[in-house]
PDB file of C-alpha atoms in Angstrom:
ATOM      1  CA  MET A   1      88.066  39.640 101.839  1.00 60.00           C
ATOM      2  CA  VAL A   2      89.915  42.576 100.253  1.00 67.00           C
ATOM      3  CA  GLU A   3      93.510  43.375 101.075  1.00 70.00           C
ATOM      4  CA  TYR A   4      94.177  46.697 102.768  1.00 73.00           C
ATOM      5  CA  GLN A   5      97.150  47.907 104.764  1.00 78.00           C
ATOM      6  CA  GLN A   6      95.897  49.031 108.167  1.00 85.00           C
ATOM      7  CA  LYS A   7      97.514  52.164 109.609  1.00 87.00           C
ATOM      8  CA  GLU A   8      97.849  54.028 112.867  1.00 89.00           C
ATOM      9  CA  HIS A   9      96.529  57.210 111.243  1.00 91.00           C
ATOM     10  CA  TYR A  10      94.419  57.688 108.114  1.00 93.00           C
ATOM     11  CA  GLY A  11      93.823  60.672 105.811  1.00 95.00           C
ATOM     12  CA  ILE A  12      91.351  61.697 103.104  1.00 95.00           C
ATOM     13  CA  GLY A  13      93.142  59.549 100.514  1.00 95.00           C
ATOM     14  CA  ASP A  14      92.598  56.491 102.703  1.00 94.00           C
ATOM     15  CA  LEU A  15      88.903  57.313 103.092  1.00 95.00           C
ATOM     16  CA  LEU A  16      88.472  57.569  99.327  1.00 96.00           C
ATOM     17  CA  GLU A  17      90.228  54.228  98.820  1.00 94.00           C
ATOM     18  CA  ILE A  18      88.234  52.465 101.569  1.00 94.00           C
ATOM     19  CA  VAL A  19      84.940  53.593 100.015  1.00 96.00           C
ATOM     20  CA  ARG A  20      86.115  52.408  96.593  1.00 95.00           C
ATOM     21  CA  LEU A  21      86.923  49.018  98.117  1.00 94.00           C
ATOM     22  CA  LEU A  22      83.521  48.840  99.844  1.00 95.00           C
ATOM     23  CA  ARG A  23      81.808  49.567  96.528  1.00 95.00           C
ATOM     24  CA  GLY A  24      84.105  47.333  94.476  1.00 93.00           C
ATOM     25  CA  GLU A  25      84.285  43.663  93.580  1.00 90.00           C
ATOM     26  CA  GLY A  26      84.541  41.617  96.750  1.00 90.00           C
ATOM     27  CA  GLY A  27      83.449  44.575  98.866  1.00 92.00           C
ATOM     28  CA  CYS A  28      80.342  45.005 101.022  1.00 94.00           C
ATOM     29  CA  PRO A  29      77.066  43.762  99.423  1.00 94.00           C
ATOM     30  CA  TRP A  30      75.062  46.519 101.120  1.00 95.00           C
ATOM     31  CA  ASP A  31      77.407  49.321 100.065  1.00 96.00           C
ATOM     32  CA  ARG A  32      77.498  48.035  96.482  1.00 95.00           C
ATOM     33  CA  GLU A  33      73.705  48.040  96.195  1.00 95.00           C
ATOM     34  CA  GLN A  34      73.172  51.641  97.295  1.00 96.00           C
ATOM     35  CA  THR A  35      72.180  54.495  94.990  1.00 96.00           C
ATOM     36  CA  HIS A  36      71.845  58.250  95.477  1.00 97.00           C
ATOM     37  CA  GLN A  37      68.129  57.780  96.080  1.00 95.00           C
ATOM     38  CA  SER A  38      68.482  54.927  98.581  1.00 96.00           C
ATOM     39  CA  VAL A  39      70.847  56.819 100.888  1.00 95.00           C
ATOM     40  CA  LYS A  40      69.815  60.443 100.379  1.00 93.00           C
ATOM     41  CA  SER A  41      67.928  60.488 103.697  1.00 90.00           C
ATOM     42  CA  ASP A  42      71.125  59.349 105.450  1.00 94.00           C
ATOM     43  CA  LEU A  43      72.817  62.600 104.433  1.00 93.00           C
ATOM     44  CA  LEU A  44      70.016  64.602 106.034  1.00 89.00           C
ATOM     45  CA  GLU A  45      70.092  62.434 109.168  1.00 92.00           C
ATOM     46  CA  GLU A  46      73.864  62.771 109.592  1.00 95.00           C
ATOM     47  CA  THR A  47      73.630  66.538 109.070  1.00 92.00           C
ATOM     48  CA  CYS A  48      70.952  66.806 111.765  1.00 90.00           C
ATOM     49  CA  GLU A  49      73.070  64.759 114.164  1.00 94.00           C
ATOM     50  CA  THR A  50      76.003  67.087 113.468  1.00 95.00           C
ATOM     51  CA  ILE A  51      73.834  70.083 114.323  1.00 91.00           C
ATOM     52  CA  GLU A  52      72.800  68.384 117.560  1.00 91.00           C
ATOM     53  CA  ALA A  53      76.466  67.847 118.463  1.00 95.00           C
ATOM     54  CA  ILE A  54      77.052  71.572 117.895  1.00 94.00           C
ATOM     55  CA  ASP A  55      74.069  72.465 120.088  1.00 89.00           C
ATOM     56  CA  LEU A  56      75.411  70.168 122.818  1.00 92.00           C
ATOM     57  CA  GLY A  57      78.844  71.779 122.627  1.00 95.00           C
ATOM     58  CA  ASP A  58      80.348  68.284 122.452  1.00 96.00           C
ATOM     59  CA  ALA A  59      83.613  68.504 120.464  1.00 97.00           C
ATOM     60  CA  LYS A  60      84.252  64.754 120.553  1.00 97.00           C
ATOM     61  CA  LEU A  61      80.777  63.977 119.236  1.00 97.00           C
ATOM     62  CA  LEU A  62      81.092  66.766 116.663  1.00 97.00           C
ATOM     63  CA  ARG A  63      84.285  65.219 115.281  1.00 97.00           C
ATOM     64  CA  GLU A  64      82.518  61.881 114.873  1.00 97.00           C
ATOM     65  CA  GLU A  65      79.407  63.374 113.260  1.00 97.00           C
ATOM     66  CA  LEU A  66      81.433  65.510 110.845  1.00 97.00           C
ATOM     67  CA  GLY A  67      83.145  62.287 109.825  1.00 97.00           C
ATOM     68  CA  ASP A  68      79.768  60.698 109.143  1.00 97.00           C
ATOM     69  CA  VAL A  69      78.786  63.681 106.970  1.00 97.00           C
ATOM     70  CA  LEU A  70      82.104  63.445 105.111  1.00 97.00           C
ATOM     71  CA  PHE A  71      81.484  59.754 104.489  1.00 98.00           C
ATOM     72  CA  GLN A  72      78.158  60.616 102.870  1.00 97.00           C
ATOM     73  CA  VAL A  73      79.890  63.111 100.568  1.00 97.00           C
ATOM     74  CA  VAL A  74      82.583  60.599  99.598  1.00 97.00           C
ATOM     75  CA  PHE A  75      80.006  57.813  99.188  1.00 98.00           C
ATOM     76  CA  HIS A  76      77.882  59.831  96.767  1.00 97.00           C
ATOM     77  CA  CYS A  77      81.018  60.939  94.961  1.00 97.00           C
ATOM     78  CA  ALA A  78      82.158  57.306  94.559  1.00 97.00           C
ATOM     79  CA  MET A  79      78.910  56.482  92.750  1.00 97.00           C
ATOM     80  CA  GLU A  80      79.541  59.239  90.218  1.00 97.00           C
ATOM     81  CA  GLU A  81      83.195  58.283  89.880  1.00 96.00           C
ATOM     82  CA  GLU A  82      82.055  54.790  88.870  1.00 96.00           C
ATOM     83  CA  ASN A  83      80.024  56.431  86.070  1.00 95.00           C
ATOM     84  CA  ASN A  84      83.035  58.541  85.017  1.00 96.00           C
ATOM     85  CA  SER A  85      80.978  61.641  85.866  1.00 97.00           C
ATOM     86  CA  PHE A  86      83.264  63.394  88.382  1.00 97.00           C
ATOM     87  CA  THR A  87      85.798  62.669  91.110  1.00 97.00           C
ATOM     88  CA  PHE A  88      86.420  63.949  94.624  1.00 97.00           C
ATOM     89  CA  ASP A  89      89.186  66.155  93.193  1.00 97.00           C
ATOM     90  CA  ASP A  90      86.613  67.688  90.842  1.00 97.00           C
ATOM     91  CA  ILE A  91      84.423  68.522  93.844  1.00 97.00           C
ATOM     92  CA  CYS A  92      87.348  70.184  95.629  1.00 96.00           C
ATOM     93  CA  ASP A  93      88.331  72.026  92.455  1.00 97.00           C
ATOM     94  CA  GLY A  94      84.837  73.424  91.940  1.00 96.00           C
ATOM     95  CA  LEU A  95      84.522  74.428  95.585  1.00 95.00           C
ATOM     96  CA  CYS A  96      87.882  76.221  95.656  1.00 96.00           C
ATOM     97  CA  LYS A  97      87.072  78.127  92.471  1.00 95.00           C
ATOM     98  CA  LYS A  98      83.670  79.118  93.852  1.00 92.00           C
ATOM     99  CA  LEU A  99      85.195  80.407  97.116  1.00 93.00           C
ATOM    100  CA  ILE A 100      87.779  82.455  95.244  1.00 94.00           C
ATOM    101  CA  VAL A 101      85.204  83.939  92.848  1.00 91.00           C
ATOM    102  CA  ARG A 102      82.775  84.808  95.663  1.00 90.00           C
ATOM    103  CA  HIS A 103      85.463  86.473  97.801  1.00 92.00           C
ATOM    104  CA  PRO A 104      86.857  89.147  95.460  1.00 91.00           C
ATOM    105  CA  HIS A 105      87.473  91.343  98.515  1.00 90.00           C
ATOM    106  CA  VAL A 106      90.006  88.733  99.673  1.00 90.00           C
ATOM    107  CA  PHE A 107      91.391  87.306  96.427  1.00 91.00           C
ATOM    108  CA  GLY A 108      90.816  90.372  94.214  1.00 88.00           C
ATOM    109  CA  ASP A 109      90.699  94.150  94.314  1.00 87.00           C
ATOM    110  CA  VAL A 110      87.046  94.602  95.340  1.00 87.00           C
ATOM    111  CA  ARG A 111      86.555  96.478  98.605  1.00 87.00           C
ATOM    112  CA  ALA A 112      84.178  95.187 101.281  1.00 84.00           C
ATOM    113  CA  ASP A 113      84.720  96.689 104.729  1.00 84.00           C
ATOM    114  CA  THR A 114      81.591  95.351 106.417  1.00 90.00           C
ATOM    115  CA  THR A 115      79.624  92.125 106.577  1.00 88.00           C
ATOM    116  CA  ASP A 116      76.763  93.822 104.700  1.00 83.00           C
ATOM    117  CA  ASP A 117      79.152  94.722 101.870  1.00 83.00           C
ATOM    118  CA  VAL A 118      80.357  91.120 101.731  1.00 86.00           C
ATOM    119  CA  LEU A 119      76.814  89.732 101.564  1.00 81.00           C
ATOM    120  CA  LYS A 120      75.772  92.182  98.826  1.00 80.00           C
ATOM    121  CA  ASN A 121      78.786  91.198  96.739  1.00 82.00           C
ATOM    122  CA  TRP A 122      78.118  87.521  97.424  1.00 81.00           C
ATOM    123  CA  ASP A 123      74.484  87.766  96.272  1.00 79.00           C
ATOM    124  CA  SER A 124      75.408  89.667  93.115  1.00 83.00           C
ATOM    125  CA  ILE A 125      78.170  87.221  92.182  1.00 85.00           C
ATOM    126  CA  LYS A 126      75.955  84.232  92.975  1.00 83.00           C
ATOM    127  CA  MET A 127      73.235  85.486  90.618  1.00 80.00           C
ATOM    128  CA  LYS A 128      75.791  85.966  87.834  1.00 84.00           C
ATOM    129  CA  THR A 129      77.481  82.588  88.240  1.00 85.00           C
ATOM    130  CA  LYS A 130      74.146  80.765  88.378  1.00 84.00           C
ATOM    131  CA  GLY A 131      72.789  82.659  85.375  1.00 85.00           C
ATOM    132  CA  GLN A 132      69.912  84.134  87.352  1.00 84.00           C
ATOM    133  CA  GLU A 133      68.520  87.266  85.716  1.00 85.00           C
ATOM    134  CA  THR A 134      65.485  87.925  87.930  1.00 89.00           C
ATOM    135  CA  TYR A 135      64.768  87.960  91.645  1.00 88.00           C
ATOM    136  CA  ALA A 136      62.026  85.393  91.036  1.00 92.00           C
ATOM    137  CA  GLU A 137      64.678  82.952  89.834  1.00 91.00           C
ATOM    138  CA  THR A 138      66.574  83.364  93.100  1.00 90.00           C
ATOM    139  CA  LEU A 139      63.399  82.441  95.009  1.00 93.00           C
ATOM    140  CA  GLU A 140      62.722  79.447  92.774  1.00 91.00           C
ATOM    141  CA  SER A 141      66.258  78.184  93.310  1.00 90.00           C
ATOM    142  CA  VAL A 142      65.744  77.716  97.075  1.00 90.00           C
ATOM    143  CA  ALA A 143      65.756  73.938  97.546  1.00 90.00           C
ATOM    144  CA  LYS A 144      62.295  72.436  97.988  1.00 91.00           C
ATOM    145  CA  SER A 145      63.874  69.689 100.108  1.00 87.00           C
ATOM    146  CA  LEU A 146      64.706  72.149 102.906  1.00 87.00           C
ATOM    147  CA  PRO A 147      62.607  71.979 106.086  1.00 89.00           C
ATOM    148  CA  ALA A 148      59.516  74.103 105.437  1.00 93.00           C
ATOM    149  CA  LEU A 149      60.277  76.817 108.012  1.00 94.00           C
ATOM    150  CA  MET A 150      63.873  77.142 106.839  1.00 92.00           C
ATOM    151  CA  ARG A 151      62.788  77.367 103.199  1.00 94.00           C
ATOM    152  CA  ALA A 152      60.120  79.956 103.987  1.00 96.00           C
ATOM    153  CA  GLN A 153      62.593  82.135 105.874  1.00 95.00           C
ATOM    154  CA  LYS A 154      65.128  81.923 103.046  1.00 93.00           C
ATOM    155  CA  VAL A 155      62.516  82.764 100.400  1.00 95.00           C
ATOM    156  CA  GLY A 156      61.346  85.757 102.459  1.00 95.00           C
ATOM    157  CA  LYS A 157      64.919  86.971 102.850  1.00 92.00           C
ATOM    158  CA  ARG A 158      65.545  86.811  99.119  1.00 91.00           C
ATOM    159  CA  ALA A 159      62.265  88.558  98.333  1.00 93.00           C
ATOM    160  CA  ALA A 160      63.319  91.363 100.695  1.00 92.00           C
ATOM    161  CA  ARG A 161      66.374  92.025  98.502  1.00 87.00           C
ATOM    162  CA  ALA A 162      63.965  93.101  95.756  1.00 88.00           C
ATOM    163  CA  GLY A 163      62.143  95.412  98.174  1.00 91.00           C
ATOM    164  CA  MET A 164      59.175  93.054  98.635  1.00 93.00           C
ATOM    165  CA  ASP A 165      59.001  93.077 102.406  1.00 95.00           C
ATOM    166  CA  PHE A 166      57.292  94.564 105.438  1.00 95.00           C
ATOM    167  CA  ARG A 167      58.585  97.954 106.472  1.00 94.00           C
ATOM    168  CA  THR A 168      58.789  97.051 110.145  1.00 95.00           C
ATOM    169  CA  ALA A 169      58.581  94.057 112.456  1.00 95.00           C
ATOM    170  CA  GLN A 170      55.257  95.395 113.740  1.00 96.00           C
ATOM    171  CA  ASP A 171      53.830  95.292 110.210  1.00 96.00           C
ATOM    172  CA  ALA A 172      54.879  91.638 110.009  1.00 96.00           C
ATOM    173  CA  ILE A 173      53.221  90.940 113.367  1.00 96.00           C
ATOM    174  CA  ASP A 174      50.032  92.687 112.216  1.00 97.00           C
ATOM    175  CA  CYS A 175      49.994  90.335 109.231  1.00 97.00           C
ATOM    176  CA  ILE A 176      49.914  87.375 111.645  1.00 97.00           C
ATOM    177  CA  ASN A 177      46.701  88.746 113.152  1.00 96.00           C
ATOM    178  CA  ALA A 178      45.197  89.243 109.684  1.00 96.00           C
ATOM    179  CA  GLU A 179      46.053  85.695 108.610  1.00 97.00           C
ATOM    180  CA  ARG A 180      44.646  84.334 111.861  1.00 96.00           C
ATOM    181  CA  ALA A 181      41.333  86.056 111.147  1.00 96.00           C
ATOM    182  CA  GLU A 182      41.241  84.518 107.666  1.00 96.00           C
ATOM    183  CA  LEU A 183      41.943  81.085 109.156  1.00 96.00           C
ATOM    184  CA  GLU A 184      39.128  81.448 111.686  1.00 96.00           C
ATOM    185  CA  ASN A 185      36.770  82.457 108.876  1.00 95.00           C
ATOM    186  CA  ALA A 186      37.730  79.388 106.822  1.00 95.00           C
ATOM    187  CA  VAL A 187      37.165  77.115 109.827  1.00 95.00           C
ATOM    188  CA  ALA A 188      33.805  78.740 110.572  1.00 95.00           C
ATOM    189  CA  ASN A 189      32.737  78.111 106.956  1.00 93.00           C
ATOM    190  CA  GLY A 190      33.780  74.454 107.145  1.00 93.00           C
ATOM    191  CA  ASP A 191      36.091  74.956 104.150  1.00 91.00           C
ATOM    192  CA  ALA A 192      38.746  72.249 104.576  1.00 90.00           C
ATOM    193  CA  VAL A 193      40.787  73.178 101.483  1.00 89.00           C
ATOM    194  CA  ASN A 194      40.883  76.858 102.362  1.00 92.00           C
ATOM    195  CA  THR A 195      41.641  76.004 105.995  1.00 95.00           C
ATOM    196  CA  GLU A 196      44.838  74.206 104.941  1.00 95.00           C
ATOM    197  CA  GLU A 197      45.828  77.161 102.767  1.00 95.00           C
ATOM    198  CA  GLU A 198      45.171  79.679 105.536  1.00 96.00           C
ATOM    199  CA  ILE A 199      47.181  77.656 108.067  1.00 96.00           C
ATOM    200  CA  GLY A 200      50.053  77.762 105.581  1.00 96.00           C
ATOM    201  CA  ASP A 201      49.660  81.520 105.197  1.00 97.00           C
ATOM    202  CA  LEU A 202      49.615  81.935 108.986  1.00 97.00           C
ATOM    203  CA  LEU A 203      52.815  79.913 109.361  1.00 97.00           C
ATOM    204  CA  PHE A 204      54.479  81.888 106.571  1.00 97.00           C
ATOM    205  CA  SER A 205      53.526  85.175 108.223  1.00 97.00           C
ATOM    206  CA  CYS A 206      55.021  83.914 111.520  1.00 97.00           C
ATOM    207  CA  VAL A 207      58.264  83.133 109.695  1.00 97.00           C
ATOM    208  CA  ASN A 208      58.345  86.645 108.227  1.00 96.00           C
ATOM    209  CA  ALA A 209      57.863  88.137 111.684  1.00 97.00           C
ATOM    210  CA  ALA A 210      60.666  85.935 113.020  1.00 96.00           C
ATOM    211  CA  ARG A 211      62.981  87.123 110.246  1.00 95.00           C
ATOM    212  CA  HIS A 212      62.264  90.781 111.030  1.00 96.00           C
ATOM    213  CA  LEU A 213      62.919  90.146 114.711  1.00 96.00           C
ATOM    214  CA  GLY A 214      66.225  88.405 113.997  1.00 94.00           C
ATOM    215  CA  VAL A 215      64.890  85.007 115.079  1.00 95.00           C
ATOM    216  CA  ASN A 216      65.653  81.737 113.274  1.00 93.00           C
ATOM    217  CA  ALA A 217      62.180  80.219 112.868  1.00 94.00           C
ATOM    218  CA  GLU A 218      63.487  76.654 112.550  1.00 91.00           C
ATOM    219  CA  LEU A 219      65.510  76.874 115.759  1.00 90.00           C
ATOM    220  CA  ALA A 220      62.704  78.682 117.579  1.00 93.00           C
ATOM    221  CA  LEU A 221      60.177  75.953 116.779  1.00 94.00           C
ATOM    222  CA  ASN A 222      62.651  73.232 117.752  1.00 90.00           C
ATOM    223  CA  ALA A 223      63.206  74.975 121.090  1.00 91.00           C
ATOM    224  CA  SER A 224      59.459  75.225 121.687  1.00 95.00           C
ATOM    225  CA  THR A 225      59.048  71.549 120.830  1.00 95.00           C
ATOM    226  CA  GLU A 226      61.753  70.639 123.351  1.00 93.00           C
ATOM    227  CA  LYS A 227      60.035  72.842 125.930  1.00 94.00           C
ATOM    228  CA  PHE A 228      56.731  71.072 125.279  1.00 95.00           C
ATOM    229  CA  ILE A 229      58.384  67.671 125.728  1.00 96.00           C
ATOM    230  CA  ARG A 230      59.913  68.748 129.068  1.00 95.00           C
ATOM    231  CA  ARG A 231      56.585  70.046 130.353  1.00 95.00           C
ATOM    232  CA  PHE A 232      54.729  66.984 129.105  1.00 96.00           C
ATOM    233  CA  SER A 233      57.227  64.720 130.856  1.00 96.00           C
ATOM    234  CA  GLN A 234      56.861  66.683 134.097  1.00 95.00           C
ATOM    235  CA  THR A 235      53.071  66.647 133.785  1.00 96.00           C
ATOM    236  CA  GLU A 236      53.054  62.876 133.308  1.00 96.00           C
ATOM    237  CA  ARG A 237      55.300  62.456 136.355  1.00 95.00           C
ATOM    238  CA  LEU A 238      53.003  64.573 138.533  1.00 95.00           C
ATOM    239  CA  VAL A 239      49.929  62.678 137.350  1.00 96.00           C
ATOM    240  CA  SER A 240      51.653  59.370 138.064  1.00 95.00           C
ATOM    241  CA  GLU A 241      52.633  60.518 141.574  1.00 95.00           C
ATOM    242  CA  ASP A 242      48.916  60.968 142.290  1.00 95.00           C
ATOM    243  CA  ASN A 243      48.261  57.424 141.036  1.00 94.00           C
ATOM    244  CA  PHE A 244      46.412  58.519 137.908  1.00 95.00           C
ATOM    245  CA  ALA A 245      46.913  57.717 134.209  1.00 95.00           C
ATOM    246  CA  MET A 246      46.901  60.696 131.852  1.00 95.00           C
ATOM    247  CA  GLU A 247      44.431  59.139 129.416  1.00 94.00           C
ATOM    248  CA  GLU A 248      41.927  58.665 132.251  1.00 94.00           C
ATOM    249  CA  LEU A 249      41.759  62.349 133.188  1.00 95.00           C
ATOM    250  CA  PRO A 250      39.651  65.037 131.487  1.00 95.00           C
ATOM    251  CA  ILE A 251      41.516  67.826 129.715  1.00 96.00           C
ATOM    252  CA  GLU A 252      40.507  70.315 132.426  1.00 96.00           C
ATOM    253  CA  LYS A 253      42.335  68.241 135.040  1.00 95.00           C
ATOM    254  CA  LEU A 254      45.327  67.735 132.764  1.00 96.00           C
ATOM    255  CA  ASP A 255      45.506  71.510 132.299  1.00 96.00           C
ATOM    256  CA  GLU A 256      45.805  71.882 136.077  1.00 95.00           C
ATOM    257  CA  TYR A 257      48.691  69.421 136.156  1.00 95.00           C
ATOM    258  CA  TRP A 258      50.233  71.194 133.156  1.00 95.00           C
ATOM    259  CA  ASP A 259      50.206  74.540 134.993  1.00 95.00           C
ATOM    260  CA  LYS A 260      51.726  72.869 138.051  1.00 94.00           C
ATOM    261  CA  ALA A 261      54.428  71.285 135.890  1.00 95.00           C
ATOM    262  CA  LYS A 262      55.186  74.652 134.317  1.00 93.00           C
ATOM    263  CA  LYS A 263      55.625  76.266 137.734  1.00 92.00           C
ATOM    264  CA  THR A 264      57.804  73.373 138.922  1.00 90.00           C
ATOM    265  CA  ILE A 265      60.153  73.712 135.940  1.00 90.00           C
ATOM    266  CA  MET A 266      60.380  77.483 136.418  1.00 88.00           C
ATOM    267  CA  GLU A 267      61.310  77.019 140.083  1.00 85.00           C
ATOM    268  CA  GLU A 268      63.983  74.481 139.151  1.00 83.00           C
ATOM    269  CA  LYS A 269      65.490  76.965 136.698  1.00 79.00           C
ATOM    270  CA  LYS A 270      65.615  79.664 139.374  1.00 77.00           C
ATOM    271  CA  ASN A 271      67.455  77.313 141.726  1.00 74.00           C
ATOM    272  CA  ASP A 272      70.074  76.301 139.129  1.00 66.00           C
TER     273      ASP A 272
END
């Protein structure tokens, strides 16, 4: 058991010390065994839970989830501190310097009266500070670990800065139809490898259309997935009320229940 003075209220210094104690001699066996690789998925999970708290508009839950994200940051930092690589202060120092450098319209004499001006300055400064000399390098720097839709939308946005983009949203939508035709051709030819490629192209074209229409593709797909789950749940309930099991019914009959479930949900929304 390690000695630690318990308090009524704790701050960031206490969090740093507690993590050091967990990782130190006599601390927690599990915490001491962890590496960046072993807990990297936890950072993603905690971030997703934070986003869910935001979507729910739950301030109490948000406070808790932000704490969990902060713990992940401090935990990873502690590992590097043990290797004499960097400290939490170094992280804060680098972040503060970056914010000051990328906001010359606030901390310098550069003028930026609109959000567009700010973003243009930000992109230019970011390329300089990261040593990126070509637009291709900005595309390559988009993290491969991002969710696929999010990464595709970000890559498309950066390509647009170089002028490589559809002129209108309609052009982007027309591309969806073209990619769909290529997919159907690949399927008709029984070409499995090309089918996978064409599905990818179709998804990418949908993301480009979403970007032109001001839609976040990641959020849009999540919303559609939630909608599917609600309708599936309602469909299953209706089937059960008629003393059937879903797996026993043909797809034609399930489609009928699906349409009924869809109408039921729409009516419930109207009555809310």
